[in-house]
């Protein structure tokens, strides 16, 4: 995408755009004078100042740009459903406040993102809880960089049953705690399905006025169904710990 600006800002402080075009080659009819020409290719870009006289002239802009295509797998190399996977691309160096500038949010897997050559900080999110992988990836000019990250996580489905192997009990409220006892996810329904990073967890199920819990372990790459049996051994006194 080509954009041609006058170099003198307007009263609003913006550069007036006098022409634009799409395509690898563009022809502009411009009055004699000085201009700024900007060429963008995806999120890569370059700017050049030119001076136009009475005679036709030819200008070339060199984009120091490449492509980045991202994907992810689980431990063991199993593919991940595209709808459960997203990437965000940030600048490599954080600002003074520690935050990194976001360049491309919500990038679907196997999408080619055009970027200026350089190193970028890529965040891969699998599911919507805590399966997050961060990587620094270098993009080289004139090349397509393909990168695949590995998520050490698994898909878990919880259900409250009256006996092992029984039907899931409807109208159940779920609360997931991490190893430190901090709540990290809540859900409502007969089933609670989520992607979790490997580690130790506790799931708490509430049905009517009864509360049950179960500790479980997530092993990377091993999807599981967790049954919480509604019996006295898993029950919690709802008044326990109350002031």
Tab-separated table of C-alpha atoms in Angstrom:
chain	number	residue	atom	x	y	z
A	1	UNK	CA	0.000	0.000	0.000
A	2	UNK	CA	1.445	3.319	-1.112
A	3	UNK	CA	0.646	6.619	0.542
A	4	UNK	CA	1.979	10.030	-0.487
A	5	UNK	CA	1.998	12.903	2.025
A	6	UNK	CA	2.919	16.543	1.994
A	7	UNK	CA	5.772	17.020	4.481
A	8	UNK	CA	4.190	20.081	6.129
A	9	UNK	CA	1.712	19.206	8.930
A	10	UNK	CA	-1.798	20.613	8.827
A	11	UNK	CA	-3.278	22.745	11.597
A	12	UNK	CA	-4.318	19.491	13.336
A	13	UNK	CA	-0.683	18.346	13.341
A	14	UNK	CA	-1.217	15.603	10.736
A	15	UNK	CA	0.545	15.194	7.415
A	16	UNK	CA	-1.955	15.724	4.565
A	17	UNK	CA	-2.251	12.636	2.358
A	18	UNK	CA	-2.437	13.591	-1.316
A	19	UNK	CA	-2.534	10.154	-2.993
A	20	UNK	CA	-2.646	6.404	-2.303
A	21	UNK	CA	-2.526	3.177	-4.294
A	22	UNK	CA	-2.311	-0.613	-3.963
A	23	UNK	CA	0.136	-2.885	-5.760
A	24	UNK	CA	3.816	-3.529	-6.196
A	25	UNK	CA	4.134	-0.623	-8.649
A	26	UNK	CA	2.192	2.642	-8.491
A	27	UNK	CA	2.123	5.725	-10.729
A	28	UNK	CA	1.215	9.124	-9.255
A	29	UNK	CA	0.580	12.455	-10.960
A	30	UNK	CA	1.980	15.016	-8.506
A	31	UNK	CA	2.558	18.743	-8.632
A	32	UNK	CA	6.209	19.815	-8.386
A	33	UNK	CA	7.382	19.911	-4.793
A	34	UNK	CA	8.591	17.806	-1.891
A	35	UNK	CA	6.698	14.725	-0.659
A	36	UNK	CA	6.974	11.818	1.771
A	37	UNK	CA	6.225	8.430	0.233
A	38	UNK	CA	5.302	5.571	2.587
A	39	UNK	CA	5.098	1.942	1.428
A	40	UNK	CA	3.547	-0.640	3.764
A	41	UNK	CA	3.560	-4.411	3.362
A	42	UNK	CA	1.444	-5.935	6.102
A	43	UNK	CA	2.939	-4.490	9.292
A	44	UNK	CA	6.262	-3.685	7.609
A	45	UNK	CA	6.893	-0.269	6.133
A	46	UNK	CA	9.400	2.248	4.771
A	47	UNK	CA	9.299	5.993	4.142
A	48	UNK	CA	11.271	8.055	1.627
A	49	UNK	CA	11.369	11.788	0.933
A	50	UNK	CA	11.229	12.665	-2.761
A	51	UNK	CA	11.315	15.887	-4.761
A	52	UNK	CA	9.138	16.090	-7.875
A	53	UNK	CA	10.022	18.366	-10.757
A	54	UNK	CA	8.595	18.812	-14.244
A	55	UNK	CA	10.126	15.595	-15.587
A	56	UNK	CA	8.932	12.068	-14.794
A	57	UNK	CA	11.072	10.141	-12.349
A	58	UNK	CA	11.266	6.628	-10.962
A	59	UNK	CA	11.779	5.817	-7.268
A	60	UNK	CA	12.285	2.452	-5.571
A	61	UNK	CA	11.738	1.682	-1.888
A	62	UNK	CA	13.410	-1.314	-0.307
A	63	UNK	CA	11.394	-2.923	2.484
A	64	UNK	CA	13.526	-4.647	5.083
A	65	UNK	CA	10.682	-7.104	5.648
A	66	UNK	CA	9.947	-10.778	6.073
A	67	UNK	CA	7.077	-13.065	6.989
A	68	UNK	CA	6.290	-14.952	10.202
A	69	UNK	CA	4.045	-18.030	10.332
A	70	UNK	CA	3.258	-19.511	13.754
A	71	UNK	CA	1.857	-22.807	14.986
A	72	UNK	CA	1.861	-24.888	18.184
A	73	UNK	CA	1.660	-28.530	19.230
A	74	UNK	CA	1.181	-30.361	22.518
A	75	UNK	CA	3.877	-32.514	24.111
A	76	UNK	CA	4.584	-35.412	21.779
A	77	UNK	CA	3.865	-33.330	18.689
A	78	UNK	CA	0.076	-33.672	18.589
A	79	UNK	CA	-1.600	-30.835	16.669
A	80	UNK	CA	-3.876	-28.328	18.424
A	81	UNK	CA	-7.278	-27.294	17.089
A	82	UNK	CA	-6.953	-23.901	15.428
A	83	UNK	CA	-9.996	-22.486	17.244
A	84	UNK	CA	-8.298	-23.109	20.620
A	85	UNK	CA	-5.006	-21.451	19.671
A	86	UNK	CA	-4.063	-17.785	19.282
A	87	UNK	CA	-0.852	-15.763	19.077
A	88	UNK	CA	0.059	-12.187	19.960
A	89	UNK	CA	3.186	-10.530	18.569
A	90	UNK	CA	4.958	-7.845	20.614
A	91	UNK	CA	8.051	-5.703	20.233
A	92	UNK	CA	11.179	-7.397	21.524
A	93	UNK	CA	12.236	-4.719	24.006
A	94	UNK	CA	9.876	-3.586	26.788
A	95	UNK	CA	9.238	0.099	27.398
A	96	UNK	CA	10.334	1.948	30.536
A	97	UNK	CA	7.216	0.777	32.385
A	98	UNK	CA	8.020	-2.849	31.552
A	99	UNK	CA	5.236	-3.288	28.999
A	100	UNK	CA	5.885	-4.350	25.421
A	101	UNK	CA	4.140	-2.659	22.505
A	102	UNK	CA	1.556	-4.966	20.911
A	103	UNK	CA	2.103	-5.266	17.161
A	104	UNK	CA	-0.338	-7.992	16.083
A	105	UNK	CA	-3.066	-9.334	18.418
A	106	UNK	CA	-5.209	-12.457	18.049
A	107	UNK	CA	-3.217	-14.030	15.191
A	108	UNK	CA	-4.611	-17.375	14.007
A	109	UNK	CA	-2.161	-20.280	13.547
A	110	UNK	CA	-0.522	-20.708	10.123
A	111	UNK	CA	-1.271	-17.110	9.166
A	112	UNK	CA	1.570	-15.239	7.459
A	113	UNK	CA	2.216	-11.933	9.251
A	114	UNK	CA	4.426	-9.472	7.342
A	115	UNK	CA	6.847	-7.653	9.613
A	116	UNK	CA	9.975	-5.551	9.504
A	117	UNK	CA	13.089	-7.663	9.967
A	118	UNK	CA	14.035	-8.022	13.630
A	119	UNK	CA	13.320	-9.974	16.793
A	120	UNK	CA	9.798	-10.197	18.208
A	121	UNK	CA	8.278	-11.466	21.462
A	122	UNK	CA	5.536	-13.985	20.661
A	123	UNK	CA	2.899	-15.148	23.156
A	124	UNK	CA	1.018	-18.340	22.327
A	125	UNK	CA	-2.250	-19.013	24.187
A	126	UNK	CA	-3.877	-22.465	24.158
A	127	UNK	CA	-7.395	-22.356	25.546
A	128	UNK	CA	-8.509	-19.596	27.911
A	129	UNK	CA	-6.995	-20.356	31.316
A	130	UNK	CA	-3.236	-20.642	31.881
A	131	UNK	CA	-1.625	-22.533	28.982
A	132	UNK	CA	0.685	-19.757	27.749
A	133	UNK	CA	4.096	-20.020	26.047
A	134	UNK	CA	6.393	-17.049	25.388
A	135	UNK	CA	9.146	-17.062	22.766
A	136	UNK	CA	11.553	-14.611	21.133
A	137	UNK	CA	11.608	-15.186	17.362
A	138	UNK	CA	13.762	-13.480	14.733
A	139	UNK	CA	12.337	-12.460	11.360
A	140	UNK	CA	14.857	-12.134	8.526
A	141	UNK	CA	14.423	-9.838	5.532
A	142	UNK	CA	13.170	-11.550	2.389
A	143	UNK	CA	12.399	-14.824	4.172
A	144	UNK	CA	9.410	-16.591	5.664
A	145	UNK	CA	10.140	-17.702	9.222
A	146	UNK	CA	8.016	-20.654	10.375
A	147	UNK	CA	8.019	-21.318	14.122
A	148	UNK	CA	6.216	-24.005	16.131
A	149	UNK	CA	6.038	-23.858	19.933
A	150	UNK	CA	5.229	-26.720	22.300
A	151	UNK	CA	2.510	-26.341	24.910
A	152	UNK	CA	2.963	-28.449	28.037
A	153	UNK	CA	-0.756	-28.646	28.697
A	154	UNK	CA	-3.789	-30.882	28.244
A	155	UNK	CA	-7.547	-30.639	27.793
A	156	UNK	CA	-9.512	-31.585	30.901
A	157	UNK	CA	-13.226	-32.311	31.272
A	158	UNK	CA	-14.761	-32.414	34.757
A	159	UNK	CA	-18.093	-33.942	35.704
A	160	UNK	CA	-19.921	-34.548	38.972
A	161	UNK	CA	-21.354	-38.079	39.214
A	162	UNK	CA	-23.245	-40.078	41.840
A	163	UNK	CA	-21.071	-43.143	41.193
A	164	UNK	CA	-17.938	-43.846	39.115
A	165	UNK	CA	-18.826	-43.957	35.425
A	166	UNK	CA	-22.245	-42.435	36.086
A	167	UNK	CA	-24.089	-39.674	34.287
A	168	UNK	CA	-22.990	-36.074	34.835
A	169	UNK	CA	-25.178	-34.161	37.266
A	170	UNK	CA	-26.687	-31.017	35.758
A	171	UNK	CA	-26.809	-27.560	37.371
A	172	UNK	CA	-23.338	-27.892	38.863
A	173	UNK	CA	-21.114	-24.887	39.635
A	174	UNK	CA	-17.369	-25.394	39.243
A	175	UNK	CA	-14.383	-23.603	40.739
A	176	UNK	CA	-10.808	-24.508	39.809
A	177	UNK	CA	-7.921	-23.796	42.199
A	178	UNK	CA	-4.213	-23.934	41.403
A	179	UNK	CA	-1.579	-25.577	43.580
A	180	UNK	CA	-1.392	-22.463	45.775
A	181	UNK	CA	-5.147	-22.530	46.376
A	182	UNK	CA	-5.883	-19.494	44.199
A	183	UNK	CA	-9.086	-19.643	42.097
A	184	UNK	CA	-8.254	-19.469	38.390
A	185	UNK	CA	-11.436	-20.547	36.583
A	186	UNK	CA	-15.171	-20.850	37.216
A	187	UNK	CA	-17.846	-22.575	35.159
A	188	UNK	CA	-21.461	-23.733	35.337
A	189	UNK	CA	-22.989	-26.832	33.785
A	190	UNK	CA	-22.970	-30.616	33.820
A	191	UNK	CA	-19.471	-30.570	32.326
A	192	UNK	CA	-16.551	-28.173	32.802
A	193	UNK	CA	-14.055	-28.384	29.936
A	194	UNK	CA	-10.838	-26.374	29.848
A	195	UNK	CA	-7.203	-26.428	28.761
A	196	UNK	CA	-4.739	-26.389	31.670
A	197	UNK	CA	-0.963	-26.152	31.934
A	198	UNK	CA	0.687	-29.181	33.525
A	199	UNK	CA	0.633	-29.156	37.325
A	200	UNK	CA	-1.455	-29.819	40.428
A	201	UNK	CA	-5.038	-28.561	40.781
A	202	UNK	CA	-8.143	-28.850	42.940
A	203	UNK	CA	-11.619	-28.810	41.432
A	204	UNK	CA	-14.607	-27.856	43.615
A	205	UNK	CA	-18.116	-28.790	42.491
A	206	UNK	CA	-21.267	-27.331	44.040
A	207	UNK	CA	-24.667	-28.871	43.402
A	208	UNK	CA	-27.675	-27.584	45.331
A	209	UNK	CA	-26.307	-27.049	48.854
A	210	UNK	CA	-23.626	-29.724	48.690
A	211	UNK	CA	-19.969	-29.048	47.887
A	212	UNK	CA	-17.446	-31.655	46.718
A	213	UNK	CA	-13.777	-31.453	45.812
A	214	UNK	CA	-11.053	-33.502	44.159
A	215	UNK	CA	-7.310	-33.026	43.677
A	216	UNK	CA	-5.866	-33.983	40.297
A	217	UNK	CA	-2.731	-33.702	38.220
A	218	UNK	CA	-2.465	-32.430	34.645
A	219	UNK	CA	0.169	-34.275	32.604
A	220	UNK	CA	1.308	-32.507	29.428
A	221	UNK	CA	-0.275	-33.974	26.307
A	222	UNK	CA	-2.603	-36.345	28.213
A	223	UNK	CA	-6.232	-35.243	27.910
A	224	UNK	CA	-8.353	-36.517	30.787
A	225	UNK	CA	-11.893	-36.764	32.106
A	226	UNK	CA	-12.027	-36.028	35.829
A	227	UNK	CA	-14.920	-37.530	37.778
A	228	UNK	CA	-15.898	-35.972	41.075
A	229	UNK	CA	-18.016	-38.531	42.915
A	230	UNK	CA	-20.776	-37.013	45.031
A	231	UNK	CA	-20.235	-38.991	48.231
A	232	UNK	CA	-19.207	-38.282	51.795
A	233	UNK	CA	-15.479	-38.809	51.170
A	234	UNK	CA	-15.363	-35.915	48.666
A	235	UNK	CA	-17.920	-33.689	50.416
A	236	UNK	CA	-16.963	-30.413	52.094
A	237	UNK	CA	-18.910	-28.927	54.980
A	238	UNK	CA	-20.226	-25.636	53.489
A	239	UNK	CA	-19.838	-24.018	56.933
A	240	UNK	CA	-16.220	-25.105	57.269
A	241	UNK	CA	-13.912	-22.139	57.685
A	242	UNK	CA	-16.782	-19.675	58.058
A	243	UNK	CA	-16.507	-16.883	60.614
